[in-house]
CSV table of C-alpha atoms in Angstrom, one decimal:
chain,number,residue,atom,x,y,z
A,61,MET,CA,87.8,92.0,-163.0
A,62,THR,CA,85.0,90.6,-161.6
A,63,PRO,CA,83.9,92.6,-158.7
A,64,THR,CA,84.5,90.4,-155.0
A,65,PRO,CA,80.9,90.1,-153.6
A,66,VAL,CA,79.6,90.8,-150.3
A,67,SER,CA,78.9,88.1,-147.9
A,68,SER,CA,75.8,88.3,-146.0
A,69,GLY,CA,76.6,88.8,-142.9
A,70,GLN,CA,78.1,93.5,-144.4
A,71,THR,CA,76.3,96.5,-144.4
A,72,THR,CA,77.3,98.2,-147.7
A,73,ARG,CA,79.5,101.1,-146.5
A,74,GLN,CA,77.1,104.2,-149.5
A,75,PRO,CA,78.7,106.5,-150.0
A,76,ALA,CA,77.9,110.0,-148.1
A,77,THR,CA,76.0,112.4,-149.5
A,78,PRO,CA,76.6,116.5,-149.0
A,79,MET,CA,73.8,116.8,-146.4
A,80,ALA,CA,75.3,114.0,-144.1
A,81,VAL,CA,78.4,114.9,-144.2
A,82,LYS,CA,77.4,118.3,-143.1
A,83,ALA,CA,75.5,117.7,-140.6
A,84,ARG,CA,78.3,115.5,-139.0
A,85,ARG,CA,79.8,119.5,-139.6
A,86,VAL,CA,77.7,120.4,-137.6
A,87,GLU,CA,77.4,118.0,-135.2
A,88,GLN,CA,81.1,118.0,-134.5
A,89,LEU,CA,81.9,121.3,-133.8
A,90,THR,CA,78.3,121.4,-131.0
A,91,THR,CA,80.2,118.6,-129.0
A,92,GLN,CA,83.5,120.9,-130.0
A,93,THR,CA,81.8,123.8,-128.2
A,94,ALA,CA,81.0,122.1,-125.0
A,95,SER,CA,83.9,121.1,-124.7
A,96,SER,CA,85.3,124.3,-125.1
A,97,LEU,CA,83.1,125.9,-122.2
A,98,THR,CA,83.1,123.2,-120.1
A,99,PRO,CA,85.5,124.3,-118.1
A,100,SER,CA,84.2,128.3,-117.8
A,101,ARG,CA,80.8,126.8,-116.5
A,102,GLN,CA,82.9,124.7,-113.6
A,103,ARG,CA,85.2,128.1,-113.1
A,104,LEU,CA,81.5,129.5,-112.2
A,105,THR,CA,79.3,127.2,-110.7
A,106,HIS,CA,81.9,125.3,-109.0
A,107,GLY,CA,85.3,127.3,-109.7
A,108,PRO,CA,86.8,129.7,-106.4
A,109,THR,CA,84.0,132.1,-107.2
A,110,LYS,CA,82.4,132.5,-103.5
A,111,PRO,CA,86.1,132.3,-102.1
A,112,THR,CA,87.3,135.4,-104.8
A,113,ILE,CA,83.9,137.6,-103.2
A,114,SER,CA,85.0,137.0,-99.8
A,115,CYS,CA,87.9,138.1,-100.7
A,116,LEU,CA,86.9,140.8,-102.1
A,117,MET,CA,85.0,141.8,-99.1
A,118,LYS,CA,87.8,141.1,-97.1
A,119,LYS,CA,89.4,143.5,-98.6
A,120,TYR,CA,87.3,145.8,-98.8
A,121,LEU,CA,86.1,146.2,-95.1
A,122,VAL,CA,90.3,146.4,-94.8
A,123,LEU,CA,90.3,150.1,-97.1
A,124,LEU,CA,87.7,151.5,-95.1
A,125,ALA,CA,88.9,150.5,-92.2
A,126,THR,CA,92.8,152.3,-92.9
A,127,SER,CA,91.8,154.5,-95.5
A,128,GLY,CA,89.7,156.9,-93.2
A,129,ILE,CA,86.9,156.9,-94.0
A,130,ILE,CA,84.8,156.1,-90.7
A,131,PHE,CA,84.6,158.8,-89.0
A,132,PRO,CA,87.2,159.5,-85.9
A,133,VAL,CA,84.2,159.4,-83.8
A,134,PHE,CA,84.0,156.2,-84.1
A,135,VAL,CA,87.4,156.0,-81.7
A,136,MET,CA,86.0,158.3,-79.3
A,137,ALA,CA,87.8,156.9,-75.5
A,138,GLU,CA,83.8,157.5,-73.9
A,139,PRO,CA,81.2,156.2,-75.7
A,140,PHE,CA,78.5,159.0,-77.0
A,141,PRO,CA,77.2,160.9,-74.7
A,142,ASP,CA,74.0,161.8,-74.2
A,143,PHE,CA,71.5,165.1,-76.0
A,144,PRO,CA,71.2,167.9,-73.3
A,145,MET,CA,68.1,169.7,-73.2
A,146,ALA,CA,67.2,173.4,-74.1
A,147,PHE,CA,65.3,175.5,-72.3
A,148,TRP,CA,64.2,178.8,-73.7
A,149,GLY,CA,62.9,181.6,-73.3
A,150,THR,CA,61.8,184.6,-70.6
A,151,VAL,CA,63.1,185.6,-67.4
A,152,THR,CA,62.1,188.0,-64.2
A,153,ILE,CA,63.2,189.0,-61.4
A,154,ASN,CA,60.5,190.5,-58.4
A,155,LEU,CA,58.4,190.3,-62.3
A,156,GLN,CA,60.8,192.7,-64.0
A,157,PRO,CA,62.4,192.2,-66.6
A,158,ALA,CA,66.1,190.4,-65.2
A,159,PRO,CA,69.1,192.7,-67.1
A,160,ALA,CA,70.6,192.0,-69.2
A,161,GLY,CA,74.3,190.6,-68.0
A,162,THR,CA,72.4,188.2,-65.3
A,163,LEU,CA,73.9,184.8,-65.6
A,164,ILE,CA,70.9,182.1,-65.6
A,165,ARG,CA,72.5,178.5,-63.8
A,166,ALA,CA,70.8,175.1,-64.1
A,167,TYR,CA,71.5,172.5,-61.4
A,168,VAL,CA,71.3,168.6,-60.1
A,169,SER,CA,71.5,167.4,-57.3
A,170,ASP,CA,74.0,171.5,-57.0
A,171,VAL,CA,75.9,170.8,-59.1
A,172,VAL,CA,75.9,173.0,-62.0
A,173,MET,CA,74.8,172.0,-65.6
A,174,GLY,CA,74.4,174.6,-68.1
A,175,GLN,CA,74.4,177.7,-67.8
A,176,VAL,CA,73.8,181.0,-70.2
A,177,VAL,CA,74.3,185.0,-70.0
A,178,THR,CA,71.6,187.1,-71.1
A,179,GLN,CA,72.0,189.4,-74.1
A,180,GLU,CA,69.5,191.5,-73.6
A,181,SER,CA,66.4,192.7,-70.8
A,182,GLY,CA,64.3,189.5,-70.1
A,183,VAL,CA,65.7,187.1,-72.2
A,184,TYR,CA,67.8,183.9,-71.5
A,185,GLY,CA,66.5,181.7,-74.8
A,186,TYR,CA,65.7,181.5,-78.4
A,187,THR,CA,62.9,180.3,-80.3
A,188,GLY,CA,65.4,180.1,-83.0
A,189,PRO,CA,67.2,176.7,-83.6
A,190,THR,CA,71.0,178.3,-83.7
A,191,LYS,CA,70.0,180.9,-81.1
A,192,GLN,CA,71.5,181.1,-77.7
A,193,LYS,CA,69.3,178.9,-75.4
A,194,LEU,CA,70.2,177.3,-72.4
A,195,ILE,CA,72.1,173.8,-72.7
A,196,VAL,CA,72.0,171.3,-69.9
A,197,GLY,CA,73.7,168.4,-69.9
A,198,SER,CA,73.0,164.7,-69.0
A,199,SER,CA,70.9,164.4,-65.9
A,200,SER,CA,69.0,161.9,-63.0
A,201,GLY,CA,67.0,164.8,-61.2
A,202,THR,CA,65.4,168.1,-61.3
A,203,ILE,CA,66.9,170.3,-62.9
A,204,VAL,CA,67.3,173.7,-59.7
A,205,PHE,CA,67.2,177.1,-61.5
A,206,SER,CA,69.2,180.1,-60.5
A,207,PHE,CA,70.6,183.7,-61.5
A,208,GLN,CA,73.2,186.6,-60.8
A,209,ASN,CA,73.3,189.3,-62.1
A,210,PRO,CA,75.6,192.0,-59.2
A,211,SER,CA,73.1,195.0,-59.1
A,212,LEU,CA,70.7,192.7,-57.4
A,213,TYR,CA,71.3,190.9,-54.1
A,214,GLY,CA,74.7,192.1,-53.2
A,215,GLY,CA,75.4,190.4,-56.7
A,216,MET,CA,75.0,186.9,-55.1
A,217,GLU,CA,74.0,184.2,-57.0
A,218,THR,CA,69.8,182.5,-55.0
A,219,LYS,CA,67.4,180.7,-56.5
A,220,GLY,CA,65.1,183.1,-55.1
A,221,THR,CA,62.4,182.3,-52.7
A,222,VAL,CA,60.4,180.5,-55.6
A,223,SER,CA,61.8,177.6,-56.6
A,224,GLN,CA,62.3,177.8,-60.5
A,225,THR,CA,62.4,174.0,-60.7
A,226,HIS,CA,61.9,171.2,-63.7
A,227,SER,CA,61.4,167.8,-64.2
A,228,PRO,CA,62.6,165.0,-65.6
A,229,PHE,CA,65.5,165.4,-68.3
A,230,VAL,CA,64.7,164.7,-71.0
A,231,SER,CA,67.5,163.7,-73.4
A,232,GLY,CA,67.5,166.3,-76.9
A,233,GLU,CA,64.1,167.8,-76.0
A,234,THR,CA,64.2,171.3,-76.4
A,235,ILE,CA,61.5,173.3,-73.8
A,236,ASN,CA,60.2,176.7,-73.4
A,237,LYS,CA,60.0,177.6,-70.2
A,238,ASN,CA,59.9,180.6,-68.4
A,239,LEU,CA,60.9,182.3,-64.9
A,240,ALA,CA,60.1,184.2,-62.9
A,241,PHE,CA,62.1,184.5,-60.0
A,242,ALA,CA,61.4,186.6,-56.9
A,243,PHE,CA,63.9,187.4,-53.5
A,244,THR,CA,62.7,189.7,-50.6
A,245,GLU,CA,64.8,193.1,-50.4
A,246,ALA,CA,65.8,192.9,-47.1
A,247,THR,CA,68.1,189.3,-48.3
A,248,THR,CA,70.2,192.3,-50.4
A,249,LEU,CA,72.1,194.0,-47.9
A,250,SER,CA,74.7,191.4,-46.7
A,251,GLY,CA,77.0,192.3,-43.4
A,252,GLY,CA,74.4,194.7,-41.5
A,253,SER,CA,75.6,193.2,-38.6
A,254,GLY,CA,79.4,194.8,-38.1
A,255,GLY,CA,82.4,193.6,-38.1
A,256,GLY,CA,81.0,190.4,-38.8
A,257,GLY,CA,80.4,190.6,-42.3
A,258,GLY,CA,83.4,191.0,-43.6
A,259,GLY,CA,84.1,187.7,-43.4
A,260,GLY,CA,81.1,186.8,-45.7
A,261,GLY,CA,82.2,189.3,-48.4
A,262,GLY,CA,84.3,187.7,-49.9
A,263,GLY,CA,82.6,184.3,-50.2
A,264,SER,CA,80.8,186.1,-53.4
A,265,SER,CA,84.0,186.6,-55.6
A,266,PRO,CA,84.1,183.1,-57.7
A,267,SER,CA,80.6,183.9,-58.6
A,268,GLN,CA,81.8,187.1,-60.2
A,269,THR,CA,84.4,185.8,-61.6
A,270,SER,CA,82.4,183.1,-63.4
A,271,LEU,CA,79.9,186.0,-64.8
A,272,SER,CA,82.9,187.6,-66.8
A,273,THR,CA,85.0,185.3,-67.2
A,274,LEU,CA,81.9,183.8,-69.5
A,275,GLY,CA,81.4,186.8,-71.0
A,276,ALA,CA,84.9,186.8,-72.7
A,277,LEU,CA,83.3,183.1,-74.2
A,278,SER,CA,81.5,184.8,-76.1
A,279,SER,CA,83.2,184.5,-78.7
A,280,LYS,CA,85.3,181.9,-78.6
A,281,GLY,CA,84.2,178.3,-79.8
A,282,ASP,CA,85.7,178.1,-84.1
A,283,ALA,CA,87.8,175.5,-82.6
A,284,ASN,CA,89.6,175.5,-86.3
A,285,ASN,CA,90.5,179.2,-86.8
A,286,ASP,CA,89.2,179.7,-89.5
A,287,GLY,CA,87.3,182.5,-88.4
A,288,LYS,CA,83.1,180.4,-89.2
A,289,ILE,CA,81.8,178.8,-86.2
A,290,ASN,CA,79.5,175.6,-88.4
A,291,VAL,CA,79.3,171.8,-87.7
A,292,LEU,CA,83.8,171.8,-88.4
A,293,ASP,CA,84.0,173.1,-84.7
A,294,PHE,CA,81.5,170.7,-83.5
A,295,ASN,CA,83.1,167.9,-85.3
A,296,SER,CA,85.9,168.7,-83.0
A,297,LEU,CA,84.1,168.8,-79.6
A,298,MET,CA,82.7,165.9,-80.7
A,299,VAL,CA,86.2,164.4,-81.3
A,300,ASN,CA,87.6,165.5,-78.1
A,301,TRP,CA,84.0,165.3,-76.3
A,302,GLY,CA,84.9,163.5,-72.1
A,303,LYS,CA,88.9,164.1,-72.4
A,304,ILE,CA,90.3,165.9,-68.9
A,305,SER,CA,93.5,167.8,-69.1
A,306,VAL,CA,93.9,168.1,-73.9
A,307,GLU,CA,95.6,170.4,-75.7
A,308,ALA,CA,92.6,171.2,-78.2
A,309,THR,CA,91.0,173.8,-79.1
A,310,SER,CA,87.5,172.6,-78.5
A,311,ASP,CA,87.6,173.5,-74.8
A,312,PHE,CA,86.1,176.2,-75.4
A,313,ASN,CA,86.5,177.5,-71.9
A,314,ASN,CA,89.8,175.8,-70.9
A,315,ASP,CA,89.5,174.3,-67.4
A,316,GLY,CA,91.2,171.6,-69.5
A,317,ARG,CA,87.7,169.5,-70.6
A,318,VAL,CA,85.4,168.8,-73.1
A,319,ASP,CA,82.7,168.7,-71.7
A,320,ILE,CA,78.5,170.3,-71.7
A,321,PHE,CA,80.1,173.8,-71.3
A,322,ASP,CA,82.2,173.7,-74.3
A,323,PHE,CA,79.0,173.2,-76.3
A,324,ASN,CA,76.8,175.1,-74.4
A,325,ILE,CA,79.4,178.0,-76.3
A,326,LEU,CA,79.4,176.5,-79.4
A,327,MET,CA,75.7,176.6,-79.1
A,328,ILE,CA,75.8,180.4,-78.5
A,329,ASN,CA,78.3,181.4,-80.7
A,330,TRP,CA,76.9,178.9,-83.5
A,331,SER,CA,77.1,180.9,-87.5
A,332,LYS,CA,79.3,183.9,-86.3
């Protein structure tokens, strides 16, 4: 049979060599792989990646806010107060060490801002970070100190003849201040002019009550009744800080308000 001649305008197809077949197969596989990866790349670069991350972040924040991880201090009714000042040092009265059981108070504009009872003769506060100190709440005036002891000055509270003061208030500062009170013996006589003195005698009763009450409170400060006074009791105090007429056990002096006086009681009994 005579072969059909090929016209000059046509190209003769040569049989594919093994190398050509292999190269074409590799090209097809490469194209298929690229096509299959394209949707994934699009998802990574143009898909829902950013919205997904945003949603996850929102869900995470909501989880934190609703799971109790956020400390309860952030939901307090009042803003967190300034840290108080603390005073420590010796105390003398007429050049003699103040007897144990002497009440030392700190006033600002005739308002009691802090008080402490001496545990030993001549010392009202100690240098140790967890030892007793005179804690004074936030104020904007001069701090004036007073003393009271049943055996001195007729048992009445007095600031003495030589004022013991400190200014200004600095939040969180601890001061070593030695107090040196003085008074004249003549002023210790009360009710010396007959019957007129009878009416004045009752004036010291509230202060005497304060002395006995503060002494009884020296064993308090255990807000959660676990037998220890530590950071858990401090946390309870901060959660209830500033609240009035609360039933919380952090109202250590039972005056219906959680304030600097409760903080003072906590510090006195810390780590006991």
